[in-house]
Coordinates of C-alpha atoms in Angstrom, one line a residue:
M25 CA 60.1 -72.6 -13.8
E26 CA 62.4 -71.3 -11.1
Q27 CA 64.7 -74.3 -11.4
F28 CA 64.8 -73.8 -15.2
L29 CA 65.8 -70.1 -14.8
K30 CA 68.5 -71.0 -12.2
K31 CA 69.9 -73.6 -14.5
H32 CA 69.8 -71.7 -17.8
Y33 CA 69.8 -68.0 -16.9
K34 CA 73.2 -67.4 -18.3
L35 CA 72.1 -68.7 -21.7
L36 CA 69.0 -66.5 -21.5
V37 CA 71.1 -63.4 -20.7
V38 CA 73.4 -64.2 -23.7
L39 CA 70.4 -64.6 -26.0
I40 CA 68.7 -61.4 -24.9
L41 CA 72.0 -59.4 -25.3
A42 CA 72.7 -61.1 -28.6
F43 CA 69.4 -59.9 -30.0
F44 CA 70.0 -56.5 -28.5
T45 CA 73.5 -56.3 -30.0
A46 CA 72.4 -57.6 -33.5
V47 CA 69.6 -55.0 -33.7
S48 CA 71.8 -52.2 -32.5
V49 CA 74.6 -53.0 -35.0
L50 CA 72.1 -53.1 -37.8
N51 CA 70.7 -49.8 -36.8
A52 CA 74.2 -48.4 -36.6
K53 CA 74.7 -49.4 -40.2
N54 CA 71.3 -48.4 -41.6
D55 CA 70.6 -45.1 -39.9
S56 CA 72.2 -42.0 -41.5
A57 CA 74.1 -39.5 -39.4
I58 CA 71.8 -37.7 -37.1
F59 CA 72.1 -33.9 -36.5
D60 CA 74.3 -34.0 -33.4
E61 CA 76.7 -36.6 -34.8
T62 CA 78.0 -34.0 -37.3
A63 CA 79.6 -32.2 -34.3
H64 CA 80.3 -35.1 -32.0
I65 CA 82.1 -37.5 -34.4
P66 CA 84.8 -35.0 -35.8
A67 CA 85.2 -33.6 -32.3
G68 CA 86.0 -37.0 -30.9
F69 CA 88.5 -37.7 -33.6
S70 CA 90.2 -34.4 -33.1
Y71 CA 90.5 -35.1 -29.4
V72 CA 92.3 -38.4 -29.8
T73 CA 94.6 -37.1 -32.6
Q74 CA 95.1 -33.4 -31.7
H75 CA 94.5 -33.5 -27.9
D76 CA 92.6 -30.2 -28.3
M77 CA 88.9 -29.6 -27.3
R78 CA 88.2 -26.5 -29.3
L79 CA 85.4 -28.4 -31.2
N80 CA 82.1 -29.1 -29.4
P81 CA 83.2 -28.0 -25.9
E82 CA 79.6 -28.1 -24.6
H83 CA 79.9 -31.9 -24.2
P84 CA 82.5 -33.8 -22.2
P85 CA 85.1 -35.9 -24.0
L86 CA 84.9 -39.5 -22.8
L87 CA 82.3 -40.9 -25.1
K88 CA 83.6 -38.9 -28.1
D89 CA 87.1 -40.2 -27.3
L90 CA 85.9 -43.8 -27.6
A91 CA 84.1 -43.0 -30.9
G92 CA 87.1 -41.2 -32.2
L93 CA 89.5 -44.0 -31.3
S94 CA 87.3 -46.5 -33.0
A95 CA 87.2 -44.4 -36.2
L96 CA 90.9 -43.9 -36.1
I97 CA 91.7 -47.7 -35.8
F98 CA 89.1 -49.0 -38.3
A99 CA 88.2 -46.2 -40.7
H100 CA 91.6 -44.3 -41.0
P101 CA 90.1 -40.9 -41.9
K102 CA 92.0 -37.7 -42.6
F103 CA 91.4 -34.6 -40.5
D104 CA 92.3 -31.2 -42.0
T105 CA 93.7 -28.8 -39.5
T106 CA 94.4 -26.1 -42.1
Q107 CA 90.7 -25.1 -42.5
S108 CA 89.1 -22.1 -40.9
Y109 CA 86.9 -24.3 -38.6
W110 CA 90.2 -25.2 -36.8
T111 CA 92.4 -22.2 -37.3
T112 CA 90.1 -19.1 -36.8
D113 CA 86.5 -20.1 -36.2
I114 CA 85.3 -20.1 -32.6
N115 CA 82.3 -22.3 -33.2
G116 CA 83.3 -24.2 -36.3
Q117 CA 82.2 -27.6 -35.2
W118 CA 79.4 -28.0 -37.8
D119 CA 81.7 -27.0 -40.7
A120 CA 84.3 -29.3 -39.3
G121 CA 81.8 -32.2 -39.3
H122 CA 80.7 -31.7 -42.9
N123 CA 84.3 -31.3 -44.1
F124 CA 85.5 -34.3 -42.1
L125 CA 82.7 -36.6 -43.2
Y126 CA 81.8 -35.5 -46.7
Q127 CA 84.3 -33.1 -48.2
N128 CA 87.8 -34.4 -47.3
G129 CA 87.9 -37.6 -49.3
N130 CA 87.0 -39.8 -46.3
N131 CA 84.5 -42.7 -46.3
A132 CA 81.6 -41.1 -44.4
D133 CA 79.6 -44.3 -43.9
A134 CA 82.7 -46.1 -42.5
I135 CA 83.5 -43.3 -40.1
I136 CA 79.9 -43.1 -38.9
F137 CA 79.5 -46.8 -38.4
W138 CA 82.8 -47.4 -36.6
S139 CA 82.3 -44.3 -34.4
R140 CA 79.0 -45.7 -33.3
L141 CA 80.2 -49.2 -32.2
P142 CA 81.7 -48.1 -28.9
I143 CA 78.3 -46.7 -27.9
V144 CA 76.7 -50.0 -28.8
L145 CA 79.3 -51.8 -26.7
I146 CA 78.6 -49.5 -23.7
S147 CA 74.9 -50.2 -24.1
V148 CA 75.5 -54.0 -24.0
I149 CA 77.6 -53.7 -20.8
F150 CA 74.9 -51.5 -19.4
G151 CA 72.3 -54.2 -20.0
L152 CA 74.5 -56.8 -18.2
F153 CA 74.9 -54.3 -15.4
I154 CA 71.1 -53.9 -15.0
F155 CA 70.7 -57.6 -14.9
L156 CA 73.3 -58.0 -12.2
W157 CA 71.9 -55.2 -10.1
A158 CA 68.3 -56.5 -10.3
K159 CA 69.5 -60.0 -9.6
E160 CA 71.4 -58.8 -6.5
I161 CA 68.3 -57.2 -5.0
A162 CA 65.5 -59.6 -6.1
G163 CA 66.9 -62.8 -7.6
I164 CA 67.6 -64.3 -11.0
A165 CA 64.1 -64.0 -12.4
A166 CA 64.0 -60.4 -11.4
G167 CA 67.4 -59.8 -13.1
L168 CA 66.1 -61.3 -16.4
F169 CA 62.9 -59.2 -16.2
A170 CA 64.8 -56.0 -15.7
L171 CA 67.1 -56.9 -18.6
L172 CA 64.0 -57.5 -20.8
L173 CA 62.6 -54.1 -19.8
Y174 CA 65.9 -52.5 -20.9
A175 CA 66.8 -54.6 -24.0
C176 CA 63.2 -54.4 -25.4
D177 CA 62.7 -50.7 -24.8
P178 CA 62.4 -49.2 -28.3
N179 CA 63.6 -45.9 -27.0
I180 CA 66.9 -47.4 -25.8
L181 CA 67.3 -49.3 -29.1
G182 CA 66.6 -46.0 -30.9
H183 CA 69.5 -44.1 -29.3
N184 CA 72.1 -46.7 -28.2
H185 CA 73.9 -46.6 -31.6
Y186 CA 74.4 -42.9 -32.0
V187 CA 77.5 -40.9 -31.0
T188 CA 75.6 -38.7 -28.4
T189 CA 75.6 -38.5 -24.7
D190 CA 72.1 -39.8 -24.0
L191 CA 72.7 -43.5 -23.6
G192 CA 76.0 -42.8 -21.9
I193 CA 74.6 -40.5 -19.2
A194 CA 71.9 -43.1 -18.4
A195 CA 74.6 -45.9 -18.1
F196 CA 77.2 -43.9 -16.1
L197 CA 74.7 -42.3 -13.8
A198 CA 73.4 -45.8 -12.9
F199 CA 77.0 -47.0 -12.4
A200 CA 77.7 -44.0 -10.2
M201 CA 74.5 -44.4 -8.1
Y202 CA 75.2 -48.1 -7.6
F203 CA 78.7 -47.6 -6.2
F204 CA 77.5 -44.6 -4.2
L205 CA 74.7 -46.6 -2.5
K206 CA 77.3 -49.3 -1.9
F207 CA 79.4 -46.8 -0.1
I208 CA 76.4 -45.5 1.9
K209 CA 75.6 -49.0 3.1
N210 CA 79.2 -49.8 3.9
P211 CA 81.2 -46.5 4.3
S212 CA 84.7 -48.0 3.8
W213 CA 87.5 -46.1 2.2
K214 CA 87.6 -48.7 -0.6
N215 CA 83.9 -48.0 -1.4
A216 CA 84.4 -44.3 -1.1
F217 CA 87.3 -44.6 -3.7
W218 CA 85.2 -46.6 -6.2
G219 CA 82.3 -44.3 -5.7
G220 CA 84.6 -41.4 -6.5
I221 CA 85.9 -43.1 -9.6
F222 CA 82.5 -43.6 -11.1
L223 CA 81.3 -40.2 -10.0
G224 CA 84.2 -38.7 -11.9
L225 CA 83.5 -40.8 -15.0
V226 CA 79.9 -39.7 -15.2
H227 CA 81.1 -36.0 -15.1
T228 CA 83.2 -36.8 -18.2
V229 CA 80.2 -38.2 -20.1
K230 CA 77.7 -35.3 -19.7
F231 CA 78.0 -32.0 -17.9
S232 CA 74.4 -32.1 -16.7
S233 CA 75.3 -35.1 -14.5
V234 CA 76.0 -32.5 -11.8
I235 CA 72.3 -32.9 -11.1
I236 CA 73.2 -36.1 -9.1
L237 CA 75.2 -34.2 -6.6
P238 CA 72.3 -32.7 -4.5
I239 CA 70.8 -36.2 -4.2
M240 CA 74.1 -37.7 -3.1
G241 CA 74.7 -34.8 -0.7
L242 CA 71.3 -35.3 1.0
L243 CA 71.8 -39.0 1.4
L244 CA 75.3 -38.4 2.8
I245 CA 73.8 -36.4 5.6
F246 CA 70.5 -38.1 6.1
Y247 CA 71.4 -41.8 6.1
P248 CA 74.0 -41.7 8.9
L249 CA 71.4 -40.0 11.1
I250 CA 69.1 -43.1 11.0
R251 CA 71.7 -45.8 10.3
K252 CA 71.7 -48.7 12.8
I253 CA 69.5 -47.1 15.4
S254 CA 68.3 -49.4 18.1
Y255 CA 65.6 -48.5 20.5
D256 CA 66.9 -51.0 23.0
E257 CA 70.4 -49.5 23.4
K258 CA 70.5 -46.0 24.9
E259 CA 74.0 -45.5 23.6
N260 CA 72.9 -45.6 20.0
R261 CA 70.3 -42.9 20.7
K262 CA 72.8 -40.3 21.7
F263 CA 72.8 -37.4 19.3
S264 CA 76.6 -37.1 19.6
K265 CA 76.9 -40.6 18.2
R266 CA 74.8 -39.6 15.2
L267 CA 76.8 -36.5 14.6
A268 CA 80.0 -38.5 14.7
Q269 CA 78.5 -40.8 12.0
V270 CA 77.6 -37.8 9.9
G271 CA 81.1 -36.5 10.3
M272 CA 82.6 -39.8 9.2
Y273 CA 80.4 -40.0 6.2
L274 CA 81.1 -36.4 5.2
L275 CA 84.8 -36.9 5.5
K276 CA 84.8 -40.0 3.2
G277 CA 82.3 -38.3 1.0
I278 CA 84.7 -35.4 0.5
F279 CA 87.4 -37.9 -0.3
A280 CA 85.1 -39.5 -2.9
F281 CA 84.4 -36.1 -4.4
A282 CA 88.2 -35.3 -4.5
V283 CA 88.8 -38.6 -6.3
S284 CA 86.0 -37.7 -8.8
M285 CA 87.6 -34.4 -9.5
A286 CA 91.0 -36.1 -10.0
V287 CA 89.3 -38.4 -12.6
V288 CA 87.8 -35.4 -14.3
W289 CA 91.2 -33.6 -14.4
I290 CA 93.1 -36.6 -15.8
I291 CA 90.6 -37.2 -18.6
F292 CA 90.3 -33.5 -19.5
F293 CA 94.1 -33.1 -19.3
A294 CA 94.5 -36.0 -21.8
N295 CA 92.2 -34.2 -24.2
T296 CA 93.5 -30.6 -23.8
Y297 CA 97.3 -30.7 -23.2
K298 CA 98.0 -29.6 -26.7
E299 CA 95.3 -26.9 -26.8
P300 CA 96.9 -23.4 -26.8
K301 CA 95.8 -21.1 -23.9
E302 CA 94.8 -18.5 -26.5
V303 CA 92.2 -20.9 -28.1
L304 CA 90.4 -21.6 -24.8
T305 CA 90.5 -17.9 -24.0
Q306 CA 88.8 -17.0 -27.3
T307 CA 86.2 -19.7 -26.6
I308 CA 85.5 -18.3 -23.1
E309 CA 85.2 -14.8 -24.5
Y310 CA 82.9 -16.0 -27.2
Y311 CA 80.4 -17.7 -24.9
F312 CA 80.9 -15.4 -21.9
P313 CA 81.8 -12.0 -23.4
A314 CA 83.0 -9.0 -21.3
D315 CA 79.9 -7.0 -22.2
D316 CA 77.5 -9.6 -20.9
P317 CA 75.4 -7.7 -18.3
G318 CA 74.7 -10.8 -16.2
A319 CA 76.5 -11.0 -12.9
N320 CA 76.7 -14.8 -13.0
A321 CA 78.2 -14.6 -16.5
Q322 CA 80.9 -12.3 -15.4
I323 CA 81.8 -14.3 -12.3
T324 CA 81.9 -17.4 -14.6
R325 CA 84.1 -15.6 -17.1
K326 CA 86.6 -14.4 -14.6
A327 CA 86.9 -17.9 -13.0
L328 CA 87.3 -19.6 -16.3
L329 CA 90.0 -17.1 -17.4
A330 CA 91.8 -17.5 -14.1
L331 CA 91.9 -21.3 -14.4
N332 CA 93.1 -21.1 -17.9
Q333 CA 96.3 -19.2 -16.9
T334 CA 98.1 -22.4 -15.9
N335 CA 98.6 -25.8 -17.5
I336 CA 97.3 -27.4 -14.2
G337 CA 94.2 -25.3 -14.2
R338 CA 93.3 -25.5 -17.9
P339 CA 91.6 -28.9 -17.8
M340 CA 89.3 -27.7 -15.1
S341 CA 88.7 -24.5 -17.0
E342 CA 87.5 -26.6 -19.9
Y343 CA 85.3 -28.7 -17.6
V344 CA 83.7 -25.7 -15.8
L345 CA 83.2 -24.0 -19.2
G346 CA 81.2 -27.0 -20.4
V347 CA 79.0 -27.0 -17.2
A348 CA 78.4 -23.3 -17.5
M349 CA 77.4 -23.7 -21.2
V350 CA 74.8 -26.3 -20.3
F351 CA 73.1 -24.0 -17.8
K352 CA 73.2 -21.1 -20.2
R353 CA 71.6 -23.2 -23.0
V354 CA 68.9 -24.5 -20.7
A355 CA 68.1 -20.9 -19.7
G356 CA 68.0 -19.9 -23.4
G357 CA 65.7 -22.6 -24.5
N358 CA 65.3 -24.3 -27.9
G359 CA 62.7 -24.1 -30.5
A360 CA 60.4 -27.1 -30.6
Y361 CA 57.2 -28.4 -32.2
F362 CA 54.7 -29.9 -29.7
L363 CA 50.9 -30.5 -30.1
G364 CA 50.3 -27.9 -32.8
Q365 CA 52.6 -25.3 -31.3
V366 CA 56.1 -24.0 -31.9
S367 CA 58.0 -22.2 -29.2
N368 CA 61.4 -21.9 -27.6
K369 CA 59.8 -21.6 -24.2
A370 CA 59.1 -24.7 -22.1
F371 CA 55.8 -26.5 -22.4
I372 CA 55.0 -27.6 -18.8
D373 CA 53.2 -30.7 -20.1
Y374 CA 55.9 -31.6 -22.7
F375 CA 57.8 -34.3 -20.8
P376 CA 54.8 -36.0 -19.2
V377 CA 53.0 -36.2 -22.6
V378 CA 56.1 -37.3 -24.5
F379 CA 56.8 -40.0 -21.9
I380 CA 53.2 -41.3 -22.1
I381 CA 53.2 -41.5 -25.9
K382 CA 56.8 -42.7 -26.4
E383 CA 57.1 -45.4 -23.8
T384 CA 55.5 -48.8 -24.4
I385 CA 52.0 -49.5 -23.1
P386 CA 53.1 -52.5 -21.0
F387 CA 55.9 -50.4 -19.4
L388 CA 53.4 -47.7 -18.6
F389 CA 51.1 -50.3 -17.0
L390 CA 54.0 -51.6 -14.9
I391 CA 54.7 -48.0 -13.7
I392 CA 51.1 -47.5 -12.6
F393 CA 51.0 -51.0 -11.0
S394 CA 54.2 -50.3 -9.0
L395 CA 53.1 -47.0 -7.8
G396 CA 49.7 -48.4 -6.8
Y397 CA 51.2 -51.3 -5.0
S398 CA 53.5 -49.0 -3.1
I399 CA 50.6 -46.8 -2.0
V400 CA 48.6 -49.9 -0.9
Q401 CA 51.6 -51.1 1.1
T402 CA 52.0 -47.7 2.8
M403 CA 48.3 -47.5 3.6
R404 CA 48.2 -50.9 5.1
A405 CA 51.2 -50.1 7.3
A406 CA 49.6 -46.8 8.4
T407 CA 46.4 -48.5 9.5
K408 CA 48.0 -51.1 11.6
T409 CA 47.1 -51.0 15.3
G410 CA 49.7 -50.0 17.9
K411 CA 50.9 -46.6 18.8
H412 CA 54.6 -47.2 17.9
W413 CA 54.1 -49.9 15.3
F414 CA 54.0 -47.6 12.3
K415 CA 56.9 -45.5 13.6
E416 CA 59.0 -48.5 14.0
R417 CA 58.0 -49.9 10.6
F418 CA 58.8 -46.6 9.0
M419 CA 62.2 -46.4 10.7
R420 CA 63.0 -49.9 9.5
F421 CA 62.1 -48.9 5.9
L422 CA 64.4 -45.8 6.2
Q423 CA 67.2 -48.1 7.3
G424 CA 66.6 -51.0 4.9
G425 CA 64.8 -49.2 1.9
L426 CA 67.8 -47.0 0.9
L427 CA 67.7 -48.3 -2.7
Q428 CA 64.0 -47.6 -3.1
Y429 CA 63.8 -44.1 -1.8
S430 CA 67.1 -43.1 -3.2
L431 CA 66.2 -44.1 -6.8
F432 CA 62.7 -42.8 -6.5
G433 CA 64.0 -39.5 -5.1
F434 CA 66.3 -39.1 -8.0
I435 CA 63.5 -39.9 -10.5
A436 CA 61.2 -37.3 -8.8
F437 CA 63.9 -34.7 -8.7
Y438 CA 65.1 -35.2 -12.2
A439 CA 61.5 -35.2 -13.5
Y440 CA 60.8 -31.9 -11.8
I441 CA 64.0 -30.3 -13.2
S442 CA 63.1 -31.6 -16.7
I443 CA 59.5 -30.4 -16.6
T444 CA 60.3 -27.0 -15.3
G445 CA 63.4 -26.5 -17.4
N446 CA 63.5 -24.7 -20.7
L447 CA 64.8 -27.3 -23.1
N448 CA 62.1 -29.4 -24.8
I449 CA 64.1 -31.3 -27.4
G450 CA 63.3 -34.9 -26.8
F451 CA 62.4 -37.9 -24.7
R452 CA 66.1 -38.8 -24.7
H453 CA 66.6 -36.2 -22.0
L454 CA 64.6 -38.5 -19.6
F455 CA 67.0 -41.4 -20.2
P456 CA 68.7 -40.9 -16.8
I457 CA 65.6 -42.0 -15.0
L458 CA 65.0 -45.1 -17.1
P459 CA 67.5 -47.6 -15.5
F460 CA 66.2 -46.6 -12.0
A461 CA 62.6 -47.1 -13.2
Y462 CA 63.6 -50.6 -14.5
I463 CA 65.1 -51.5 -11.1
L464 CA 62.2 -50.1 -9.0
I465 CA 59.5 -51.7 -11.2
T466 CA 61.3 -55.0 -11.0
K467 CA 61.6 -54.8 -7.2
K468 CA 57.9 -54.0 -6.7
T469 CA 56.7 -56.5 -9.2
F470 CA 58.7 -59.4 -7.6
D471 CA 57.8 -58.2 -4.1
F472 CA 54.2 -58.6 -5.2
L473 CA 54.7 -62.0 -6.7
K474 CA 56.4 -63.2 -3.4
N475 CA 53.4 -62.1 -1.3
K476 CA 52.2 -65.3 0.3
Q477 CA 48.8 -63.7 1.1
L478 CA 48.1 -62.9 -2.5
V479 CA 44.8 -64.6 -3.4
S480 CA 44.9 -64.0 -7.1
K481 CA 48.5 -64.9 -7.7
K482 CA 47.8 -67.3 -10.5
A483 CA 45.7 -64.7 -12.4
F484 CA 48.5 -62.2 -11.9
R485 CA 51.1 -64.6 -13.2
I486 CA 49.1 -65.1 -16.3
L487 CA 48.8 -61.3 -16.7
F488 CA 52.5 -61.0 -16.0
S489 CA 53.3 -63.5 -18.8
I490 CA 51.1 -61.6 -21.2
I491 CA 53.0 -58.4 -20.3
I492 CA 56.4 -60.1 -20.9
V493 CA 55.3 -61.3 -24.3
W494 CA 54.0 -57.8 -25.1
I495 CA 57.3 -56.3 -24.0
M496 CA 59.2 -58.7 -26.2
T497 CA 56.9 -58.1 -29.2
E498 CA 57.3 -54.3 -29.3
P499 CA 60.9 -54.2 -30.7
L500 CA 59.9 -56.8 -33.3
I501 CA 56.9 -55.0 -34.7
S502 CA 58.5 -51.5 -34.6
Y503 CA 61.8 -52.5 -36.2
P504 CA 63.8 -50.5 -37.4
Y505 CA 62.0 -47.3 -36.4
Y506 CA 63.1 -47.2 -32.8
M507 CA 64.3 -43.6 -32.6
S508 CA 60.9 -42.4 -33.8
Y509 CA 59.0 -45.0 -31.8
F510 CA 55.6 -44.0 -30.5
N511 CA 53.1 -46.4 -28.9
E512 CA 49.8 -47.5 -30.2
T513 CA 47.8 -44.7 -28.6
V514 CA 49.0 -42.2 -31.2
G515 CA 49.3 -44.5 -34.2
G516 CA 52.9 -45.8 -33.8
P517 CA 56.2 -44.5 -35.3
K518 CA 54.7 -43.4 -38.6
N519 CA 52.3 -41.0 -37.0
G520 CA 54.1 -39.7 -34.0
F521 CA 55.5 -36.6 -35.8
N522 CA 52.0 -35.1 -35.7
Y523 CA 52.4 -34.8 -31.9
V524 CA 56.0 -33.9 -31.4
T525 CA 59.2 -33.8 -33.5
D526 CA 62.9 -33.1 -33.0
S527 CA 64.8 -36.1 -31.6
N528 CA 61.5 -37.8 -30.7
A529 CA 60.7 -38.4 -34.4
D530 CA 63.2 -36.8 -36.8
W531 CA 66.9 -36.3 -36.2
G532 CA 68.0 -37.0 -39.7
Q533 CA 68.1 -40.8 -39.5
D534 CA 66.4 -41.6 -42.8
L535 CA 68.7 -40.1 -45.5
Y536 CA 70.1 -43.5 -46.4
R537 CA 66.5 -44.7 -46.8
L538 CA 65.7 -41.7 -49.1
K539 CA 68.6 -42.7 -51.3
D540 CA 67.4 -46.2 -51.4
W541 CA 63.9 -45.0 -52.2
L542 CA 65.1 -42.9 -55.1
D543 CA 67.1 -45.9 -56.4
Q544 CA 63.8 -47.7 -56.5
H545 CA 62.2 -44.9 -58.5
P546 CA 64.5 -44.2 -61.4
E547 CA 61.7 -42.3 -63.1
I548 CA 62.4 -39.4 -60.7
D549 CA 65.1 -37.3 -62.3
K550 CA 65.1 -34.5 -59.8
I551 CA 63.7 -34.0 -56.3
H552 CA 63.4 -31.0 -54.1
V553 CA 64.8 -31.8 -50.7
D554 CA 64.5 -30.0 -47.3
Y555 CA 66.4 -32.4 -45.0
F556 CA 67.0 -32.1 -41.3
G557 CA 69.9 -34.0 -40.0
G558 CA 73.6 -34.7 -40.0
G559 CA 73.9 -36.2 -43.5
D560 CA 75.0 -34.4 -46.6
T561 CA 72.2 -34.5 -49.1
A562 CA 74.3 -33.8 -52.2
Y563 CA 76.9 -36.4 -51.0
Y564 CA 74.2 -39.2 -51.1
L565 CA 71.8 -38.0 -53.8
G566 CA 74.2 -36.4 -56.3
N567 CA 72.7 -34.4 -59.1
R568 CA 69.2 -35.6 -58.4
Y569 CA 69.1 -33.3 -55.4
L570 CA 67.5 -29.8 -55.6
P571 CA 67.9 -27.8 -52.4
W572 CA 64.7 -26.5 -51.0
S573 CA 63.3 -24.6 -48.0
D574 CA 60.0 -23.4 -46.6
N575 CA 60.5 -19.8 -47.8
K576 CA 61.6 -20.6 -51.3
R577 CA 59.4 -19.3 -54.0
P578 CA 57.9 -19.8 -56.6
I579 CA 56.7 -23.3 -55.8
E580 CA 57.5 -25.6 -58.7
N581 CA 55.9 -28.7 -60.1
G582 CA 57.8 -31.9 -59.3
W583 CA 58.8 -34.2 -56.5
Y584 CA 59.5 -33.0 -52.9
A585 CA 61.1 -34.8 -49.9
I586 CA 60.4 -32.8 -46.7
S587 CA 61.7 -33.7 -43.3
V588 CA 58.8 -33.7 -40.8
N589 CA 60.9 -31.6 -38.4
F590 CA 61.0 -28.8 -40.9
R591 CA 57.4 -29.4 -42.0
Q592 CA 55.9 -29.2 -38.6
G593 CA 58.1 -26.4 -37.3
S594 CA 57.3 -24.3 -40.4
I595 CA 53.5 -24.9 -40.6
Y596 CA 52.9 -24.2 -36.9
D597 CA 55.3 -21.3 -36.4
T598 CA 52.8 -18.4 -36.0
T599 CA 55.6 -15.8 -36.3
K600 CA 56.1 -16.6 -40.0
P601 CA 53.8 -15.3 -42.8
D602 CA 52.1 -17.9 -45.0
N603 CA 54.4 -17.2 -48.0
E604 CA 57.5 -18.2 -45.9
T605 CA 56.1 -21.5 -44.6
Y606 CA 55.0 -25.0 -45.6
R607 CA 51.3 -24.3 -44.9
W608 CA 50.6 -24.9 -48.6
L609 CA 51.5 -28.5 -48.0
L610 CA 48.3 -28.9 -45.9
N611 CA 46.4 -29.0 -49.2
H612 CA 48.5 -31.9 -50.5
T613 CA 48.7 -35.5 -49.4
P614 CA 52.1 -37.2 -49.2
V615 CA 52.4 -40.0 -51.8
D616 CA 54.9 -41.9 -49.6
Q617 CA 56.8 -41.8 -46.3
V618 CA 60.5 -42.7 -46.3
G619 CA 61.3 -44.3 -43.0
T620 CA 59.3 -42.3 -40.6
S621 CA 60.8 -38.8 -40.9
I622 CA 60.7 -37.8 -44.6
L623 CA 57.4 -37.2 -46.4
I624 CA 57.3 -37.5 -50.3
Y625 CA 55.0 -35.1 -52.2
H626 CA 54.3 -35.0 -56.0
I627 CA 53.2 -31.5 -56.9
T628 CA 51.5 -31.3 -60.3
T629 CA 49.5 -28.1 -59.6
P630 CA 51.4 -25.6 -57.4
P631 CA 49.4 -23.3 -55.1
V632 CA 48.1 -20.1 -56.8
L633 CA 49.2 -18.0 -53.9
Q634 CA 53.0 -17.9 -54.0

């Protein structure tokens, strides 16, 4: 088997990525615009044509640039800069999106499809990167296994074709961490430079990427203190030598950070050099007004306005504004449905539960196995005889296990921030930990398989083969409902909305499918629609569409298409009275489910209580 893999691994990589690409392109074509794309797509197009970031400033430009450039080359849309969303509105991104896609004579479907393809391409490159990284640390078979974990993860397939930052932040954080660890192991100026380049790129993909800086800072100080320590050479034990190493690392680390900020400035300058100073001033004043009582808000406001005074400072003002907006939004929270409750405050168990029900069962098993095996290894090392044996073994691990504790440390830190944060809007926010989990699971699994003392190796290989088949089966049986994927413990993609909604289950991806469903039911002349997403219902459904909402009365006989996000959020919102909710739907059974996110009702006897 090993000889076969060595001989044919390139073909296997091509086949896996070919499947991954084909499915991703099909999803890019068949999923309607999700909620966030209504803002991201026109913003990206405006960046590459107007070099002005007044639209969607809460997200960095790099991914949107790529999407906008693709739309410009292949879809040739028009962008109207005479409308109020561009001339006077401060937060006109949503109006801009609907005008650009559906009201300006453009081909919305072509714009959406071509804007998505660069994200698909990044996801393919990311898959190849994961293979190469795992191959580098554990061999060819391990590389293929890590690639399978990534390429067959329905959650990755569910988001790798949308113009959002979620797949991008996972990819570029992994790139940045790889080159940073390469620098830590070999602190040359060349490695510091490339580490700085990718650190800068990740900051232009998503503002929350600043979360990686504390981990990098700790490693920058900690690792040189234990690097290349020999108990046989007194010279290497001198504290002055260790401090000198720390100083050298810090100097090159500062250089890498300076390079990263240069990358940030260059990319933001390219996107803002035609943006008038007055426009950015108005945006700063809108999000951080002078009458805001918060001390931090006032400090932020003054710093942003000061940077905005010069052409050189303006790109960094735009960057710092975006970072500040992220922290402000996290503090403010976001309304979410979760396990029969609706709240804009964080659920402490939100991300653990969502992770358990949205990741595949074989992946969850591998996580438990990897953690268990790590604990067993630690316990065995701790119980070895010899006063200094464990100390020396632990020191060797610190020196040689940089990859493992760095990646695990980031996962733990990021998980803690996510769980304690106040923004519960989807499993997608855990994407930054997934590539590191793929790598660590692969490392532990193949360490176990290489254990010569393993008695039940044959049995484990059989179990391992079953897991691989299961992993490969998941994207086949759940196609095409990857964004709304839930594992078998909660009934799969069709049933997951009963547990949690928003981008876990319903982000507006099924409007095309609703149109197709209506085409298959010509007997339906009109349908009441309450759709959540980035599509324009009237644009696709024409005069068959009747706008509806949870508080609209009286309830009429007829057909209804209700997005599960609106349904769950309305039914379980205890702040709303019954006559302003969808609680009346609890007495009616859906006659169909379009995709996974739109429920169809046929009401022949409306509720008496209106």
